[in-house]
XYZ file of C-alpha atoms in Angstrom:
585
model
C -17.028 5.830 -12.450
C -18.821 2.467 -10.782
C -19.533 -0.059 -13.191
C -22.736 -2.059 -13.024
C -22.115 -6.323 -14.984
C -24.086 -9.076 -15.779
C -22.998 -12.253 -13.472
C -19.800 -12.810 -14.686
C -16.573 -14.268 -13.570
C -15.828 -12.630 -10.960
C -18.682 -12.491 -9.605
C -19.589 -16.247 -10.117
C -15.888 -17.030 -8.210
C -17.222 -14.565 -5.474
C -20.680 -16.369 -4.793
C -18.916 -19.831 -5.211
C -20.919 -20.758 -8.725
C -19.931 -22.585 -11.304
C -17.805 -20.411 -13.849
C -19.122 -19.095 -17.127
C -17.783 -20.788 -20.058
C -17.511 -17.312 -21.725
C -17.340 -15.022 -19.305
C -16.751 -11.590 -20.294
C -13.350 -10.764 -18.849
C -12.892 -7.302 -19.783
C -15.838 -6.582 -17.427
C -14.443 -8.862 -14.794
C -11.215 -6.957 -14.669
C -13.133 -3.640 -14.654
C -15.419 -4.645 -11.515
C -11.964 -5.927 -9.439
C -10.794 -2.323 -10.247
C -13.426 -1.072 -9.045
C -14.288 -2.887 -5.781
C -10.861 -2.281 -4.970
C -10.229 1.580 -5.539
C -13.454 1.825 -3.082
C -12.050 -0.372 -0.691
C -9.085 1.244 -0.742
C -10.592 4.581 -0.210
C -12.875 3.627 2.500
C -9.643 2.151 4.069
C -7.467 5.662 3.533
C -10.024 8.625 4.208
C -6.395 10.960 3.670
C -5.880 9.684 0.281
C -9.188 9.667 -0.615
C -9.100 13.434 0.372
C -6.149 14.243 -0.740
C -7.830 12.514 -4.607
C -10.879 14.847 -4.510
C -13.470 12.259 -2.557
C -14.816 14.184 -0.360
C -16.938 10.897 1.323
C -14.386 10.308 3.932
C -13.656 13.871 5.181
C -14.797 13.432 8.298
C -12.732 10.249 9.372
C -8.933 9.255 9.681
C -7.557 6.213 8.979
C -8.111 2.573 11.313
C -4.772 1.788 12.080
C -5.352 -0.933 14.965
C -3.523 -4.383 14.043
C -7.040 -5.442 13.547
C -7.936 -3.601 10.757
C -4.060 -3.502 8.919
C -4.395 -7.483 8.999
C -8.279 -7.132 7.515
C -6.267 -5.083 5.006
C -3.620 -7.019 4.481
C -5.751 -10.518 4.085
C -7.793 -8.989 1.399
C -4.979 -7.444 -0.702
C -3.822 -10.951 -0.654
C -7.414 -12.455 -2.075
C -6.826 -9.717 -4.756
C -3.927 -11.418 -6.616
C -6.172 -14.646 -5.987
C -9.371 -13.092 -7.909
C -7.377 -11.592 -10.513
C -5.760 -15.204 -11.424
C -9.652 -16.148 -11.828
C -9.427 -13.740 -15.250
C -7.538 -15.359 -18.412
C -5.364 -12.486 -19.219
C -4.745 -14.067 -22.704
C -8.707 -13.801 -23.654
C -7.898 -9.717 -22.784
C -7.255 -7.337 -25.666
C -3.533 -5.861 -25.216
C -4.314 -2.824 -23.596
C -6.650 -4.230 -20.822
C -3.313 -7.036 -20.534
C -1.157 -4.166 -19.530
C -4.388 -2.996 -17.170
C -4.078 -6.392 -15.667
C -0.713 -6.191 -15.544
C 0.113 -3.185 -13.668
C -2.498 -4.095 -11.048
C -1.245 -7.196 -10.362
C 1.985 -5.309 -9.962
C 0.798 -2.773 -6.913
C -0.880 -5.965 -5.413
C 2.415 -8.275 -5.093
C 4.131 -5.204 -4.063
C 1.514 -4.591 -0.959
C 1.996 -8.696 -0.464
C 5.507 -8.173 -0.529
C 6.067 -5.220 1.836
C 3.812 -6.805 4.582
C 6.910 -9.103 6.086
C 8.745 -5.466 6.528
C 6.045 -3.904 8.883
C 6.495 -0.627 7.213
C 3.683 0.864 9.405
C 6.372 0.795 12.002
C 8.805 3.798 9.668
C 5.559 5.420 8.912
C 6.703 8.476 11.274
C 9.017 11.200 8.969
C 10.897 14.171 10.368
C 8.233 16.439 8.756
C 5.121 13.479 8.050
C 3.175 12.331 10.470
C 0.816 12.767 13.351
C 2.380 16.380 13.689
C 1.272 17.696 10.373
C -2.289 15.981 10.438
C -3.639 19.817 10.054
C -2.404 20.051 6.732
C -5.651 17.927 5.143
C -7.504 21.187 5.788
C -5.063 22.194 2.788
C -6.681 19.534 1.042
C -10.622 19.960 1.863
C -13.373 22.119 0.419
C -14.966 24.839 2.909
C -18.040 25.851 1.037
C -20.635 24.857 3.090
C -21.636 24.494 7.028
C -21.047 21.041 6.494
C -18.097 21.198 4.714
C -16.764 22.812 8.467
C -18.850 20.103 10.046
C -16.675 17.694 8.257
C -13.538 18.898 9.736
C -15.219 19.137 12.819
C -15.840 15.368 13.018
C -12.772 14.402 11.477
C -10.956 16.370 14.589
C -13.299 14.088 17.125
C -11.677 11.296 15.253
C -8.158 12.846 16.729
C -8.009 11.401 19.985
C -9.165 7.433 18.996
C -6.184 7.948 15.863
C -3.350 9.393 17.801
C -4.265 6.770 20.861
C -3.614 3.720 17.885
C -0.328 5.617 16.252
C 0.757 5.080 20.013
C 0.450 2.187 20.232
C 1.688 1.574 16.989
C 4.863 3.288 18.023
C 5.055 1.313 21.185
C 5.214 -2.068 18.790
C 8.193 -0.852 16.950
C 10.263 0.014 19.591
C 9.318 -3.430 21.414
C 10.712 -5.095 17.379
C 13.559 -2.583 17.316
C 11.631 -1.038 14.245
C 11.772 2.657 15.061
C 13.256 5.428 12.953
C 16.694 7.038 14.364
C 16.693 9.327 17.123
C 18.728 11.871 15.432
C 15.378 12.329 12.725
C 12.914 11.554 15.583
C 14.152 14.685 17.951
C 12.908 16.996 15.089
C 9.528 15.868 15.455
C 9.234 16.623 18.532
C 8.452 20.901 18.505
C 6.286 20.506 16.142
C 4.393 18.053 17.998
C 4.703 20.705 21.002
C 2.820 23.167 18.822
C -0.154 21.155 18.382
C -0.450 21.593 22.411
C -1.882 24.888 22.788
C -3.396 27.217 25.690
C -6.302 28.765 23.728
C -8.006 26.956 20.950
C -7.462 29.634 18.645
C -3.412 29.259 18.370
C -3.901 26.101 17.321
C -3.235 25.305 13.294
C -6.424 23.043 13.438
C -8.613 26.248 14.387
C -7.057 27.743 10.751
C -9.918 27.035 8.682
C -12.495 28.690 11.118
C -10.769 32.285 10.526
C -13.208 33.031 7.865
C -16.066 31.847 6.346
C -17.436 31.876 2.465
C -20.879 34.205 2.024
C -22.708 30.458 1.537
C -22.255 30.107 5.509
C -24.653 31.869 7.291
C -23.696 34.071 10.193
C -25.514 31.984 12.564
C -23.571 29.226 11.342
C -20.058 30.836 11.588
C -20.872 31.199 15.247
C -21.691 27.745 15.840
C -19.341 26.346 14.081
C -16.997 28.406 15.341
C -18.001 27.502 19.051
C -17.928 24.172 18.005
C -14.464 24.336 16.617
C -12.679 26.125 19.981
C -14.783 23.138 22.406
C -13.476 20.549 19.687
C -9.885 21.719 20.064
C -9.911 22.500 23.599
C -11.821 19.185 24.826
C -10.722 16.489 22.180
C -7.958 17.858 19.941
C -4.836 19.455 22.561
C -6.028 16.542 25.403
C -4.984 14.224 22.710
C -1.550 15.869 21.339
C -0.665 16.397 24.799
C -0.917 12.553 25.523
C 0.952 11.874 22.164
C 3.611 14.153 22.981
C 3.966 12.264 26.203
C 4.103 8.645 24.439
C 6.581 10.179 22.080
C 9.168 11.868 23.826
C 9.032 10.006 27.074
C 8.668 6.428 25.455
C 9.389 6.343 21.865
C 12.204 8.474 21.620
C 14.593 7.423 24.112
C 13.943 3.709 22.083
C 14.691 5.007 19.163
C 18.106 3.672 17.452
C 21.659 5.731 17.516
C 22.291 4.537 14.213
C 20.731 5.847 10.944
C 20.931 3.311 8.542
C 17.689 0.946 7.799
C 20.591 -1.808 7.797
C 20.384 -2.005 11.743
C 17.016 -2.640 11.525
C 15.508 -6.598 11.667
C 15.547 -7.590 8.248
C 16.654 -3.848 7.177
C 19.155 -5.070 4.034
C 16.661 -7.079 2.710
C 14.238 -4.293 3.047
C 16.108 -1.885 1.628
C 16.985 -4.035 -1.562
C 12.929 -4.415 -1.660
C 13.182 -0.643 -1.695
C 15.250 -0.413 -4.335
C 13.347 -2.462 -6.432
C 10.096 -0.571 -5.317
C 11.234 2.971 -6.081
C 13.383 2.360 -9.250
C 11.401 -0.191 -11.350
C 14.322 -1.757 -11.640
C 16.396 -5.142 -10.391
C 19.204 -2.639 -9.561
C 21.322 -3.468 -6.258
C 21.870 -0.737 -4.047
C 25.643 -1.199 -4.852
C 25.321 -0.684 -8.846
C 23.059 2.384 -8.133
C 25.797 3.793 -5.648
C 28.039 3.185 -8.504
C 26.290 5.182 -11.247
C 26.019 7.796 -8.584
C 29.402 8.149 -8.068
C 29.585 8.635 -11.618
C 27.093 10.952 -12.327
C 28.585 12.861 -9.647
C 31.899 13.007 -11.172
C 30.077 14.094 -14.531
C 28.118 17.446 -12.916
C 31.323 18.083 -10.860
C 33.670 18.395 -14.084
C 30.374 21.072 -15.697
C 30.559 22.864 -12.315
C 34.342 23.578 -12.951
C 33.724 25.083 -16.358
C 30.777 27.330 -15.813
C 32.828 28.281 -12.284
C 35.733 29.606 -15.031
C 33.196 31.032 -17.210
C 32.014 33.622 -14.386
C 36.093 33.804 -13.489
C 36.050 32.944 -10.039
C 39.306 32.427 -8.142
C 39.391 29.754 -5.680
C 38.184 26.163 -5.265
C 34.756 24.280 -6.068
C 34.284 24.583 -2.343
C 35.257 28.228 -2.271
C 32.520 28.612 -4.794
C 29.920 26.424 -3.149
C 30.278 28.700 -0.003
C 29.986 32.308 -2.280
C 26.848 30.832 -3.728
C 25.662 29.784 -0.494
C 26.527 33.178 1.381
C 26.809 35.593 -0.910
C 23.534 38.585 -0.416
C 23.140 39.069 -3.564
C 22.059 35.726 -4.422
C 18.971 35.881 -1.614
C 15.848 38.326 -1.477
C 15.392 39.286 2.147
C 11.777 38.574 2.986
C 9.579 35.843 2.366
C 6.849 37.912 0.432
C 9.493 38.932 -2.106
C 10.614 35.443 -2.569
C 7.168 34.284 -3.123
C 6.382 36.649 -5.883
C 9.825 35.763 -7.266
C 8.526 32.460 -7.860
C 5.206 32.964 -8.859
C 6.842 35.296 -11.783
C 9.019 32.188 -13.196
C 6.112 30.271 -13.317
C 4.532 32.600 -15.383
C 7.293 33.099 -17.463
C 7.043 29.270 -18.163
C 3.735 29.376 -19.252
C 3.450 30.372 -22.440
C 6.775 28.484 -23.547
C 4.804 25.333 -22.945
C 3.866 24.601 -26.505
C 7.074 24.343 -28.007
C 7.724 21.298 -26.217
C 4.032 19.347 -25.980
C 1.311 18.704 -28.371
C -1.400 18.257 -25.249
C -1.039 20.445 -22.624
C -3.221 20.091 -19.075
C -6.552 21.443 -18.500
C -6.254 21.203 -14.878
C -4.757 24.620 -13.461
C -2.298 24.991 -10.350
C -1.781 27.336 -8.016
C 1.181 28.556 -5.753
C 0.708 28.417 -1.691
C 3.642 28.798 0.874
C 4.494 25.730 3.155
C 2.435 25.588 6.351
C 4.182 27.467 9.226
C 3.802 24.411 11.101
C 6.147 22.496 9.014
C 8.542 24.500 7.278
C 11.359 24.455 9.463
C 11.527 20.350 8.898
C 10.331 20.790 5.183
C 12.523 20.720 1.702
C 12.610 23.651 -0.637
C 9.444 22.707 -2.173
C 6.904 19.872 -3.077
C 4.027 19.542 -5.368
C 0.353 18.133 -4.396
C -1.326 17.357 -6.864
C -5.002 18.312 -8.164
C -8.420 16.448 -6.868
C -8.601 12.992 -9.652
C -11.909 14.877 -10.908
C -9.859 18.095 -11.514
C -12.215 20.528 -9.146
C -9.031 21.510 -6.862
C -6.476 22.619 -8.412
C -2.693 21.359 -8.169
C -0.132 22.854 -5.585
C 3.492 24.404 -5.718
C 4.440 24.681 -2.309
C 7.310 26.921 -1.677
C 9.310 27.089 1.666
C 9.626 30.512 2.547
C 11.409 29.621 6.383
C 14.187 31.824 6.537
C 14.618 33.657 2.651
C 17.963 33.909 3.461
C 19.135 30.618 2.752
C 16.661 30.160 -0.290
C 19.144 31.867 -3.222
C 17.884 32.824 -6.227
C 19.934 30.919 -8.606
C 17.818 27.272 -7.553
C 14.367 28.870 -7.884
C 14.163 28.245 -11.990
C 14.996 24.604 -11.550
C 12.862 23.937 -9.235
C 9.902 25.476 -10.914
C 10.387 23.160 -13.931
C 10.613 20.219 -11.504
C 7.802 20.962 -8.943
C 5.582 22.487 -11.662
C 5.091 23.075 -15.122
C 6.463 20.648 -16.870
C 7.468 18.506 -14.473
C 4.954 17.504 -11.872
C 1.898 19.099 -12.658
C 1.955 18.981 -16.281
C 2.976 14.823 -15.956
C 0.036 14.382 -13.143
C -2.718 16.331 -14.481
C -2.206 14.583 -17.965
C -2.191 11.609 -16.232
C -5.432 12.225 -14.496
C -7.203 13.832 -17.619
C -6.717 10.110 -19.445
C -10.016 9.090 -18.959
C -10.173 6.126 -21.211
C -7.164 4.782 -18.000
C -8.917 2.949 -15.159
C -8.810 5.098 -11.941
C -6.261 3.417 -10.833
C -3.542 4.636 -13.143
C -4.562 7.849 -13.397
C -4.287 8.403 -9.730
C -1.229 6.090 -9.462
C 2.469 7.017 -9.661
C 6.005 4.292 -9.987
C 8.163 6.952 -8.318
C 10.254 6.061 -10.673
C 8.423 7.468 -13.530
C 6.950 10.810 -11.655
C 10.435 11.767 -10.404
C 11.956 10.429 -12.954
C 9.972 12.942 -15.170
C 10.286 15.623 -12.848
C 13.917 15.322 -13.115
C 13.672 15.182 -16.640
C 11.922 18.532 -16.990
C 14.914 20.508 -15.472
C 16.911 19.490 -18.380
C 13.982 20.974 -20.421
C 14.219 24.275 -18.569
C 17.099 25.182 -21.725
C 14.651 24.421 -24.090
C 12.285 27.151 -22.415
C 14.823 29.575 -22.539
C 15.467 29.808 -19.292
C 18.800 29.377 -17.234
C 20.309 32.400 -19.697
C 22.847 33.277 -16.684
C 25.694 31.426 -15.499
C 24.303 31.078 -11.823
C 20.796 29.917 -12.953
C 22.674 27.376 -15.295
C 24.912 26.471 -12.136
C 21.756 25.890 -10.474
C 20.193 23.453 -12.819
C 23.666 21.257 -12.167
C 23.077 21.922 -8.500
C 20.002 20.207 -8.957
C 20.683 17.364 -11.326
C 23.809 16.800 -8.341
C 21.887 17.043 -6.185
C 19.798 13.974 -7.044
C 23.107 12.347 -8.380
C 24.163 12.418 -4.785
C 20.726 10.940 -3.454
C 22.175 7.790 -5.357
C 25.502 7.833 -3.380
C 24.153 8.685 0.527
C 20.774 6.845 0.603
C 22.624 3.418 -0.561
C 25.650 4.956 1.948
C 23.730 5.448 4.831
C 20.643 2.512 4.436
C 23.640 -0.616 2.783
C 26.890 0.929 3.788
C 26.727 1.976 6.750
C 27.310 5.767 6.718
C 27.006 8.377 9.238
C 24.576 11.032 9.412
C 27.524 12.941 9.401
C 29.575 11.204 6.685
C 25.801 11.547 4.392
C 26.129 15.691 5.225
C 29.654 16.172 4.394
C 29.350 14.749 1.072
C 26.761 16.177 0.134
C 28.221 19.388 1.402
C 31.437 19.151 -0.506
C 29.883 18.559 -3.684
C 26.681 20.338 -3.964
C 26.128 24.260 -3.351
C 22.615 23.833 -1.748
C 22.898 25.615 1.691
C 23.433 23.380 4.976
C 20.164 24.450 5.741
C 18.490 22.166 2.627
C 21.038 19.487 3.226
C 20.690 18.740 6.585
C 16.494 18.957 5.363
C 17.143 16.216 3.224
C 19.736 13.983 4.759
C 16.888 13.419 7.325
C 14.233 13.068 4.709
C 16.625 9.916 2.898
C 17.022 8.438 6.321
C 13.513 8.211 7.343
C 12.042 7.570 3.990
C 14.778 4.952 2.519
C 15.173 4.052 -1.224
C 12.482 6.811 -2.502
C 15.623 9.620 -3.132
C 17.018 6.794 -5.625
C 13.500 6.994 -8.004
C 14.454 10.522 -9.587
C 18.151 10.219 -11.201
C 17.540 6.064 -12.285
C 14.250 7.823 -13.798
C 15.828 10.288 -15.782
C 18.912 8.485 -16.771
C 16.003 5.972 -18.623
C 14.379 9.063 -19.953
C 17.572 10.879 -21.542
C 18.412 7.390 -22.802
C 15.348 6.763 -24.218
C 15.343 10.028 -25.881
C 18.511 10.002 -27.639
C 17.410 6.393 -28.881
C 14.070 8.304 -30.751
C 16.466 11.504 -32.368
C 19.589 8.519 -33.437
C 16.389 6.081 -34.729
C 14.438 9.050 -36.260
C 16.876 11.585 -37.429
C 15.314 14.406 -39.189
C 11.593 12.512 -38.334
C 12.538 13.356 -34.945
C 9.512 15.474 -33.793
C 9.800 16.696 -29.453
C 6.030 17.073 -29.205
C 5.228 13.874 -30.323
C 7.840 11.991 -28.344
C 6.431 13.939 -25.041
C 2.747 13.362 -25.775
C 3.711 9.650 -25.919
C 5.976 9.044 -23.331
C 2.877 11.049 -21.187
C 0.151 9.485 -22.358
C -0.165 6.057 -20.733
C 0.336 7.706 -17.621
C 3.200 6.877 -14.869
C 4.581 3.220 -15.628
C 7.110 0.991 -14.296
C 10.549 2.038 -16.399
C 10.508 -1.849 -18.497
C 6.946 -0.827 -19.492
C 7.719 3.032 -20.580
C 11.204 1.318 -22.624
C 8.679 -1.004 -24.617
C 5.940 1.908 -25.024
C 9.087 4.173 -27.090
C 10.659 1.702 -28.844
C 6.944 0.668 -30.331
C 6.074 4.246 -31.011
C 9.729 4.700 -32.819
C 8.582 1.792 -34.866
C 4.918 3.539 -36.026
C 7.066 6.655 -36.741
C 9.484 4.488 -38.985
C 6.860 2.784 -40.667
C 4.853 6.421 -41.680
């Protein structure tokens, strides 16, 4: 909600007038939040559609050098108008305000040396999944669809900057590796279509609400095919040119953001970034060694338990192969998981005092994508909670989606891990905007990880397999520690990063290979989810040993939820003063 001040400090430091002895600097914080979130916004139409503002739904993102350096100059003045506030005349909440937006400022300032618009490209992110926002939009009304329609026209003027962009990297030697890159480029193919109708942007013109008149559907539906034909296909077609004809063959053999200008030094910024943390990519390779070691010696035991005779690998490649452990089409997958989220459900209050308001829903990964896609991801609900939130499930060949995985990764993706975390987050009203739409990867993924330890709380995981799976998850992320630092410090193979994973993790090749890509071409974000939880488990066990009997679960979640995501340091201080309160009752 906009704000409307008296002159104040801000303002006064704006207009160049003298400063007001007694300024009122709550309100000066408040308007800098402000001004920026709508700046930042106007700047991102996507995230501003994938937040619920639906202002910017007809327009993509100005990516020319122009406007990133227009960008980049005033998230610099930012951290100089914020130093115009006295944070010590601030009341301590509005202190820690101040403080976590200072933080996401001198991270911006601190990334812009590292031209990460250069990485911005993913194996399944990018200009070949820009269809995917009409996941994200309302169609309601005609100009809901006209929306669409104009943010289409904005296709060709986009994709002809991203080309250029891509053309600057490979000039700096600051592309992503070829052996990611070459996946991108069928689904950039697809986009190039004979009749308008095949193509995934023509999707949301299929059917209409009974708001949209029938003379409407027709011309909008007219519109749509001339829109495709004339602006959107000419425009992937070029694309696809620029990208497998120039970019690709520039592209770097090597996978490792360490052959990169400046890449160790990035990545350590990375590390810092994603974790919260002053951890160096060594120590966090170290505790993943360990924590692999750990799950591998619970694997053993529940691989006796079911009295299987063979090796860990022997096992790996039953679970991985075995029929029983897969349903055979993607519709009966599906309903598979939308029956353990239900199941979930109702278990919810054991665990949590406040629950979310803010429903979700479950959808199946766009055709489009899934092949290049994980298991599953989570997108979250509008920041004004009239879309809901998102389980997407990847139902691309059922056959190497086993059964035994799908619990976990219900608790992670949904209920309580990422939905119940982010619609909280966003229902905290009394928050600036800010942090309830913000996330420290850390935190989120932390949580997220966090939730499939939970999953035994909920009674579920009653079978050995299921319970193998929830260590096939928490390995999996233990791994994440070992070949992101392996491939991005160390030097490790694509290769080398697969066969690790492969020889101690069950998830099929198919997932692996999925997310060996996904760690190379997004570096340092797979290390966010096992530092995260390792904080949270710690900081638990701290509450139950401080508490003893006092020791109440709901209370301890509500807390460590309510302030929203926050840098680890900040969440560590948060527990330790709320063990305190509960002492002192």
């Amino acid at each position: 909600m906009s704000r409307t001040f008296a002159p104040s400090l801000l303002v006064a430091a704006l207009l160049g007038t003298p400063v007001p002895a007694l300024a009122d600097a709550v309100a000066d914080l408040h308007a800098l939040f402000d001004r920026e979130w709508e700046r930042d916004l106007a700047d991102n139409p996507i995230a501003a559609t994938y937040l619920g503002d639906t202002r910017f739904n007809d327009r993509l993102p100005d990516i020319a050098p122009a406007a990133r350096a227009a960008r980049d100059a005033a998230d610099a003045k930012v951290l100089d108008d914020l130093g115009r506030i006295p944070r010590d005349a601030l009341p301590p909440a509005e202190q820690l305000n101040y403080d976590l937006f200072r933080h996401e400022y001198e991270n911006r300032k601190a990334a812009v040396p590292f031209h990460t618009e250069y990485y911005s490209i993913e194996a399944s992110n990018g200009p070949q999944s820009l269809n995917e926002l009409a996941e994200l939009m309302p169609f309601e009304t005609a100009a809901d669809y006209e929306a669409w329609l104009r943010r289409m026209q904005a296709i060709p003027a986009f994709l002809g900057e991203y080309g250029e962009l891509l053309r600057r990297g490979a000039k700096e030697k600051r592309t992503q590796p070829r052996a990611v890159m070459q996946r991108v480029v069928e689904p950039l193919a697809k986009q190039v279509v004979d009749k308008p109708e095949d193509s995934p942007f023509f999707d949301a013109f299929r059917k209409y609400p009974d708001a949209v008149p029938p003379a409407d559907r027709e011309r909008l539906t007219a519109e749509a095919k001339k829109v495709i034909a004339d602006s959107v296909v000419p425009a992937y077609r070029k694309f696809l040119a620029v990208f497998r004809d120039e970019y690709l063959p520039a592209t770097r053999e090597s996978v490792g953001l360490w052959d990169t200008p400046d890449g160790l030094e990035y990545y350590r910024y990375l590390a810092r970034y994603h974790t919260t943390t002053a951890l160096t990519p060594e120590e966090i390779h170290e505790i993943g060694l360990r924590e692999v070691a750990r799950n591998r010696a619970e694997m053993l035991k529940v691989m006796d338990e079911v009295g299987f005779k063979g090796s860990l690998a022997d096992f790996f490649q039953y679970l991985r192969t075995d029929p029983k452990f897969f349903y055979r089409t993607g519709e009966e997958l599906f309903r598979g998981y939308a029956v353990i989220a239900k199941r979930i459900d109702p278990e919810l209050p054991r665990l949590f005092g406040r629950l979310y308001r803010t429903p979700f829903g479950l959808r199946p990964i766009p055709d489009n994508s899934a092949p290049n896609a994980t298991t599953a991801y989570y997108q979250g609900p509008s920041i004004d909670g009239s879309r809901p939130g998102y389980y997407y499930v990847n139902l691309y060949r059922p056959e190497v989606r086993p059964k035994w995985e799908m619990e976990v990764l219900t608790v992670h993706e949904a209920a309580p891990g990422h939905h119940l975390q982010i619609a909280l987050a966003q229902e905290q009203t009394d928050l600036p905007v800010f942090r309830r739409a913000g996330g420290y990867t850390a935190f989120v993924e932390g949580w997220g990880l966090y939730s499939e330890r939970l999953g035994y709380d909920l009674g579920l995981y009653q079978d050995p397999y299921s319970r193998f799976g929830q260590l096939t998850y928490d390995q999996w992320r233990a791994i994440r520690l070992v070949v992101d630092t392996g491939i991005h410090a160390m030097k490790w193979t694509r290769q080398q990063a697969i066969d690790y994973f492969m020889a101690n993790a069950a998830k099929t090749e198919t997932d692996i290979v999925n997310e060996i890509d996904r760690y190379i071409s997004d570096p340092g974000q797979a290390l966010a989810y096992k530092i995260g939880q390792l904080k949270l488990l710690e900081l638990r066990e701290r509450a139950k040993a401080a508490l003893g009997d006092k020791f109440d679960i709901r209370a301890f979640h509500d807390n460590l939820l309510a302030s929203g995501a926050v840098p680890l340091d900040i969440l560590e201080k948060n527990v330790d003063g709320w063990i305190a309160a509960q002492k002192a009752k």
